[in-house]
One Martini backbone bead per residue (centre of mass of N, CA, C, O) as a GRO file, in nm:
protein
  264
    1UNK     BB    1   3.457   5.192  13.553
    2UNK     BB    2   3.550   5.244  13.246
    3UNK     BB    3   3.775   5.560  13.137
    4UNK     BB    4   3.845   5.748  12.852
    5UNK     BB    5   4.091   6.057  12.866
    6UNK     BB    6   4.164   6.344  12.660
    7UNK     BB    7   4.425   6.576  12.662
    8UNK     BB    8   4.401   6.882  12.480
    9UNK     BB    9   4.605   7.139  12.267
   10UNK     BB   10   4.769   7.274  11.991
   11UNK     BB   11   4.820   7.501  12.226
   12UNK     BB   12   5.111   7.582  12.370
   13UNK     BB   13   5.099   7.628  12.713
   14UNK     BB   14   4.874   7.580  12.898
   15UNK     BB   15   4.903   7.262  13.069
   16UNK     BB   16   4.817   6.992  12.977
   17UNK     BB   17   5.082   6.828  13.140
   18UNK     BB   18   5.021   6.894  13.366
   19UNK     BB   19   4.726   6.766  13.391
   20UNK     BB   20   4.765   6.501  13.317
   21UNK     BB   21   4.932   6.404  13.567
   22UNK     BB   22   4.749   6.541  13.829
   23UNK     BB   23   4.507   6.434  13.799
   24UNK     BB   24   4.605   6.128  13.790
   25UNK     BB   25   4.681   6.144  14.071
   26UNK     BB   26   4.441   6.211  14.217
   27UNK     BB   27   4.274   5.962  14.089
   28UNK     BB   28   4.491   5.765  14.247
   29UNK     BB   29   4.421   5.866  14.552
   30UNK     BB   30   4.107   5.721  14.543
   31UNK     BB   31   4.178   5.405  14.430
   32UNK     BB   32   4.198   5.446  14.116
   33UNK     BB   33   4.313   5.284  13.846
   34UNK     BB   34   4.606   5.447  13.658
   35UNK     BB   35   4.678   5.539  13.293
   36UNK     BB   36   4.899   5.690  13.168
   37UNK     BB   37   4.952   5.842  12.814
   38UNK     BB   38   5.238   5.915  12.602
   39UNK     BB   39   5.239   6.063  12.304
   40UNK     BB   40   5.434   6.287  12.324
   41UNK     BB   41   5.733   6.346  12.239
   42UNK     BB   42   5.813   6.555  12.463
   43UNK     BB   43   5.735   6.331  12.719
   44UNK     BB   44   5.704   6.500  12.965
   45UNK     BB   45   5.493   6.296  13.141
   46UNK     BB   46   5.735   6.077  13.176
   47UNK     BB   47   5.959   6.261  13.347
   48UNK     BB   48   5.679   6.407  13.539
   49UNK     BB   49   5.710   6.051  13.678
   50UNK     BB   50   6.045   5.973  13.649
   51UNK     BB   51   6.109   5.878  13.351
   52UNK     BB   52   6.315   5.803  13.152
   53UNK     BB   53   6.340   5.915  12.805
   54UNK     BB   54   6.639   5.794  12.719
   55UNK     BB   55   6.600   5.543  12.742
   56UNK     BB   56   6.600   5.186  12.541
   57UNK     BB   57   6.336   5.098  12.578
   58UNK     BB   58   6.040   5.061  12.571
   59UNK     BB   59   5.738   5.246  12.397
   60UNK     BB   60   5.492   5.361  12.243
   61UNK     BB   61   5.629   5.339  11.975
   62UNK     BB   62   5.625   5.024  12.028
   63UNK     BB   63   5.299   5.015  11.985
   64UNK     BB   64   5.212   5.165  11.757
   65UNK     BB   65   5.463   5.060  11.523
   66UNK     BB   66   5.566   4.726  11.621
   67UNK     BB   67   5.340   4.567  11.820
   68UNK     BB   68   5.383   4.604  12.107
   69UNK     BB   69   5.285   4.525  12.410
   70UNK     BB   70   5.178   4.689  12.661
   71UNK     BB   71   5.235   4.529  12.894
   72UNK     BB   72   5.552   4.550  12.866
   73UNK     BB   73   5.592   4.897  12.905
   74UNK     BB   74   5.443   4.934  13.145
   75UNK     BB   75   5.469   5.139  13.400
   76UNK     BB   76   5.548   5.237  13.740
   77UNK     BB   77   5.511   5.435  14.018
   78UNK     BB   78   5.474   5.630  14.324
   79UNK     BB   79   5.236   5.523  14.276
   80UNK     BB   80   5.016   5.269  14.328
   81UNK     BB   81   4.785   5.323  14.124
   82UNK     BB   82   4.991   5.469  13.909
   83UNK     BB   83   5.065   5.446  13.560
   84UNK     BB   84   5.291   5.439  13.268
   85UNK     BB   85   5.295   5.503  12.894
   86UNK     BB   86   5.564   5.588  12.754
   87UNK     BB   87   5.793   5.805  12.609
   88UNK     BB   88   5.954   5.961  12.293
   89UNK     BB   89   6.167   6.085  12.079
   90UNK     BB   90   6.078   5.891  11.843
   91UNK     BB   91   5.762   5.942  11.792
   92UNK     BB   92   5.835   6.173  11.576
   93UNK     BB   93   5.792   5.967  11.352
   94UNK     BB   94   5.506   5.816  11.361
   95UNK     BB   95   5.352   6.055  11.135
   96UNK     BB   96   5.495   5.931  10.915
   97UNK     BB   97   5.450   5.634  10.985
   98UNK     BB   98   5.115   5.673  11.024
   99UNK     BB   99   5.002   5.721  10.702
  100UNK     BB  100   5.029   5.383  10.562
  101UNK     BB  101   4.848   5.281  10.803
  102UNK     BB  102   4.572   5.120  10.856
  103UNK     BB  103   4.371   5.262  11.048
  104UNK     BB  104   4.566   5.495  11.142
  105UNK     BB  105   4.341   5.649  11.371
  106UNK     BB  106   4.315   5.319  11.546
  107UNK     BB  107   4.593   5.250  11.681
  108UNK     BB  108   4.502   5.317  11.968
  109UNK     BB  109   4.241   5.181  12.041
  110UNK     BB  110   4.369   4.895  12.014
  111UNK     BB  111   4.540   4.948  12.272
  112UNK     BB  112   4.380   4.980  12.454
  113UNK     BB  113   4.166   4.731  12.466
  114UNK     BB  114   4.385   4.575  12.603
  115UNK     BB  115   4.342   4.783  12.898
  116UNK     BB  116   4.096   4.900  12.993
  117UNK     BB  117   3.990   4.696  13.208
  118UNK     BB  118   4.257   4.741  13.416
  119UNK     BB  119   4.131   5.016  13.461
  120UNK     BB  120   3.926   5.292  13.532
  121UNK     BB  121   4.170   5.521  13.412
  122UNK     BB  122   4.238   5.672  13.092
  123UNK     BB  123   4.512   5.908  13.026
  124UNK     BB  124   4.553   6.127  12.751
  125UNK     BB  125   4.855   6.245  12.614
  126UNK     BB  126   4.882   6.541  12.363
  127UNK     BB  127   5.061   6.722  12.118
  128UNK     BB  128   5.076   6.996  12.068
  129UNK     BB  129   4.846   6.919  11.797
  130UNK     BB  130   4.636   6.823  11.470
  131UNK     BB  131   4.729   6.531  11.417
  132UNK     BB  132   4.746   6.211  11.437
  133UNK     BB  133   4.778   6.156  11.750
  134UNK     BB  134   4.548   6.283  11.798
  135UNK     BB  135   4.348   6.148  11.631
  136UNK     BB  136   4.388   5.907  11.818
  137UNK     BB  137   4.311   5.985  12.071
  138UNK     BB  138   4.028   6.065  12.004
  139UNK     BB  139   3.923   5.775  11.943
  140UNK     BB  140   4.005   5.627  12.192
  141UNK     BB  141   3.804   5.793  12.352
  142UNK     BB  142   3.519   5.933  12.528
  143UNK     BB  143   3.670   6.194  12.600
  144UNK     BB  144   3.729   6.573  12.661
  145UNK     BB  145   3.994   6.757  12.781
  146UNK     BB  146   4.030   7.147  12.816
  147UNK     BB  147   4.272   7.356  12.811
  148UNK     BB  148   4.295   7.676  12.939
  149UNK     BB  149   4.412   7.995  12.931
  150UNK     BB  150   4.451   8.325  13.129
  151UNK     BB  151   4.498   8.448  12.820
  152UNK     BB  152   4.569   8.589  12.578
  153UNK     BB  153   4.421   8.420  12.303
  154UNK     BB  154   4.285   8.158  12.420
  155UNK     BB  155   4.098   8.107  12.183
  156UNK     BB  156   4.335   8.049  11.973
  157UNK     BB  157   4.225   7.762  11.804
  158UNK     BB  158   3.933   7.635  11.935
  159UNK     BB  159   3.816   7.602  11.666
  160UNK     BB  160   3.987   7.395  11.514
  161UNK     BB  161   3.936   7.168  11.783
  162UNK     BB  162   3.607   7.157  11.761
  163UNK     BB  163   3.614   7.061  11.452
  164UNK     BB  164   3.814   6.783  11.491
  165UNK     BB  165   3.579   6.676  11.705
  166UNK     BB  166   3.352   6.671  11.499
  167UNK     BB  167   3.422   6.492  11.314
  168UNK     BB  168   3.485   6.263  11.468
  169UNK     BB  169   3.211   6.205  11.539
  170UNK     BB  170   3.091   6.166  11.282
  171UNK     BB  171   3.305   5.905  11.180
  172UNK     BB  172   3.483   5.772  11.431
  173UNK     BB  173   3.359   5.905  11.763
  174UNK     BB  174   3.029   5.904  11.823
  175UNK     BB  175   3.087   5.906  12.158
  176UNK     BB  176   3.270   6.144  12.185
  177UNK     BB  177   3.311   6.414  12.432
  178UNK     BB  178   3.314   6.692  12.706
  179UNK     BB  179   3.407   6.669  12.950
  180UNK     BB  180   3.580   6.959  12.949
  181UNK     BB  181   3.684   7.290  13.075
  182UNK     BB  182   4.003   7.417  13.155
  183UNK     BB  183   4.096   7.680  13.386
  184UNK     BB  184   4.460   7.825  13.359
  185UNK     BB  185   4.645   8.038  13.464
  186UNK     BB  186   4.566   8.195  13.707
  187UNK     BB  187   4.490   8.545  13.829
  188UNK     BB  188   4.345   8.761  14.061
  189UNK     BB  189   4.491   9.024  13.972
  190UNK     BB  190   4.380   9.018  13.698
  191UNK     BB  191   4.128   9.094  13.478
  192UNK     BB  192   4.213   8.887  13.229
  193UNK     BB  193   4.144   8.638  13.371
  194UNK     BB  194   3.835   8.682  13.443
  195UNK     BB  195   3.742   8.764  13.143
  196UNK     BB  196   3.880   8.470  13.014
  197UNK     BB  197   3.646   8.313  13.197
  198UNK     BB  198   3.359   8.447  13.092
  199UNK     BB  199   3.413   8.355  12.787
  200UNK     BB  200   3.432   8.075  12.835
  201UNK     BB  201   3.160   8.031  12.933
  202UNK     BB  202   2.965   8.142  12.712
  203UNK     BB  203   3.065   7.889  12.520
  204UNK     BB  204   3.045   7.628  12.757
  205UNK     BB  205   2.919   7.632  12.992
  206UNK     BB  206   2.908   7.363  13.192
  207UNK     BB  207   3.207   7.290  13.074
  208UNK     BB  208   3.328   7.433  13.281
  209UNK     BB  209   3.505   7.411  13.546
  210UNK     BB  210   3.509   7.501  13.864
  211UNK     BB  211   3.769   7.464  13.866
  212UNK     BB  212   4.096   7.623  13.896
  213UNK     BB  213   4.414   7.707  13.771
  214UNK     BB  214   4.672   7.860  13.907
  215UNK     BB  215   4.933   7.999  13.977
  216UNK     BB  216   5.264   7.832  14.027
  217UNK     BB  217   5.528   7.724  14.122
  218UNK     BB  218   5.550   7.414  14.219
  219UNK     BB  219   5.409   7.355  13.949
  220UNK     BB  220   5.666   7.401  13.759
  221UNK     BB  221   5.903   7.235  13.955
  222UNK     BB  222   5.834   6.913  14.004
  223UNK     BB  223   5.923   6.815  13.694
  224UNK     BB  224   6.228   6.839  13.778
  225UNK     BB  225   6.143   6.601  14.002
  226UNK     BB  226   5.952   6.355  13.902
  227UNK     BB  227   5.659   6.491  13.993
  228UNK     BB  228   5.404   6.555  14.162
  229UNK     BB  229   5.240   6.736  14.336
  230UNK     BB  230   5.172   6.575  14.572
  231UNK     BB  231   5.468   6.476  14.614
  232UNK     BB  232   5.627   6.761  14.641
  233UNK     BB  233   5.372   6.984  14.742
  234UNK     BB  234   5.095   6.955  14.908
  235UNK     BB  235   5.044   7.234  15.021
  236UNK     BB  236   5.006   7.356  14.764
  237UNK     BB  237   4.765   7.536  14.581
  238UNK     BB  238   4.828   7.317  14.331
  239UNK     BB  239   4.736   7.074  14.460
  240UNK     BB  240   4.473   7.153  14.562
  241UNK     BB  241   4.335   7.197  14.287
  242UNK     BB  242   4.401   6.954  14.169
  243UNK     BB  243   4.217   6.783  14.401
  244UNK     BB  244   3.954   6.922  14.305
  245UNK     BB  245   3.949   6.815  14.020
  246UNK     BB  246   3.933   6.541  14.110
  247UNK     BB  247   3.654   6.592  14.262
  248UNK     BB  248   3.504   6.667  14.016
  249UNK     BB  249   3.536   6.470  13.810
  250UNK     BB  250   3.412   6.225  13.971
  251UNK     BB  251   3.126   6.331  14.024
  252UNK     BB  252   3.089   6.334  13.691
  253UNK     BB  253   3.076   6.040  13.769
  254UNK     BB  254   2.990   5.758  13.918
  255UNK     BB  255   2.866   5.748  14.213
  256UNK     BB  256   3.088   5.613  14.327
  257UNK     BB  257   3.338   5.796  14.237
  258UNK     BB  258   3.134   6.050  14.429
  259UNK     BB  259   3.202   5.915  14.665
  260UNK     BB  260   3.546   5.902  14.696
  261UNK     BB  261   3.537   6.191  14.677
  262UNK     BB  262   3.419   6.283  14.936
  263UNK     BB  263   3.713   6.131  15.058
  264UNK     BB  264   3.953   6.334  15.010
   0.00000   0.00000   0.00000
């Protein structure tokens, strides 16, 4: 099957980057063809599979905005499975420049139909915000990922991104879903990790992953050194975490995907 999952939440410091890296890493390592797509203006996603963001190549902003064929940008990482349309500090311009254009909000989506055969699974990481950008995003895709952190506050602002997701479902992306409700930075030390977990399935039910990303050192240490944490750092929590959710992701695709999860 081919699917496209966007990560999204525009309150920043969830998890978001990380999340978009590392799952896309783990079903790359079941070798399923993955592409991440990083419309971030702040790049992360791309520094975080070692990719410069500094360089004059071509990046997303030259695909959404100039027209370039996508298959000439995206580029290859340390995965054999995993690729990468790379992001650039350029992007900032985009939200302004996407205003004037014919079908705004599906200019993402056109890029993607013309890549979607070739990959089995392709990841779009959003900006922190409900701009231009994510509602692009959230158009090309099939379902939407939301990160929630276990801390004070999670809840702030879920309800203007479930109504933007409501809006999309109703004019833009009517078969839109919800893929999934990740709880991160997760403490069990702390008895508000906890409460915040509960708060969030009470919203969510069957939402919400059952796999936790907890607080890692080594999960926050990785992308200075342009890893997934997999390739930094296999035996840490945080790879764990994170194999377990993507076992837990492809369970809830077809069945094909459910046999190679059970191989990882």
């Amino acid at each position: 099957m081919n699917k496209i999952i966007t990560i999204t939440n525009q309150k920043g410091g969830v998890g978001k980057t990380t999340t978009a890296i590392n799952l896309a890493a783990g079903v790359a390592v079941a070798e399923f063809t993955t592409l991440l797509i990083d419309i971030d203006p702040q790049a992360n996603s791309t520094s975080g599979l070692g990719v410069d963001v500094r360089a004059d190549g071509e990046n997303v902003y030259d695909v959404l905005i100039n027209g370039v064929d996508p298959h000439d940008v995206i580029v290859k990482t340390e995965m054999p499975f995993l690729s990468l349309l790379p992001s650039n500090i350029n992007l900032v311009g985009a939200e302004v420049e996407l205003v004037d254009m014919e079908n705004r909000e599906s200019i993402l989506k056109l890029i993607v139909d013309k890549v979607r055969n070739e990959y089995d699974f392709i990841f779009i990481d959003c900006p922190p915000s409900l701009g231009l950008l994510t509602l692009n995003g959230l158009v090309a895709a099939d379902s939407v990922i939301i990160p929630v952190q276990c801390e004070y506050y999670a809840l702030e602002g879920l309800g203007q991104l479930l109504n933007t997701i409501n809006i999309v479902q109703r004019g833009l992306n009517k078969t839109l879903e919800i893929e999934g409700v990740l709880m991160t930075m997760y403490d069990s030390r702390l008895r508000l990790s906890n409460q915040i977990v509960e708060e969030v399935k009470k919203h969510f039910g069957e939402k919400v992953f059952t796999t936790i990303i907890s607080r890692n050192v080594r999960l926050s240490e990785a992308p200075s050194y342009g890893k997934p944490i997999l390739l930094y750092e296999a035996i840490s929590s945080g790879a764990k975490n994170y194999m377990e959710l993507a076992k837990e992701f492809l369970r809830r695709q077809q069945p094909a995907e459910a046999k190679a999860a059970s191989n990882l």
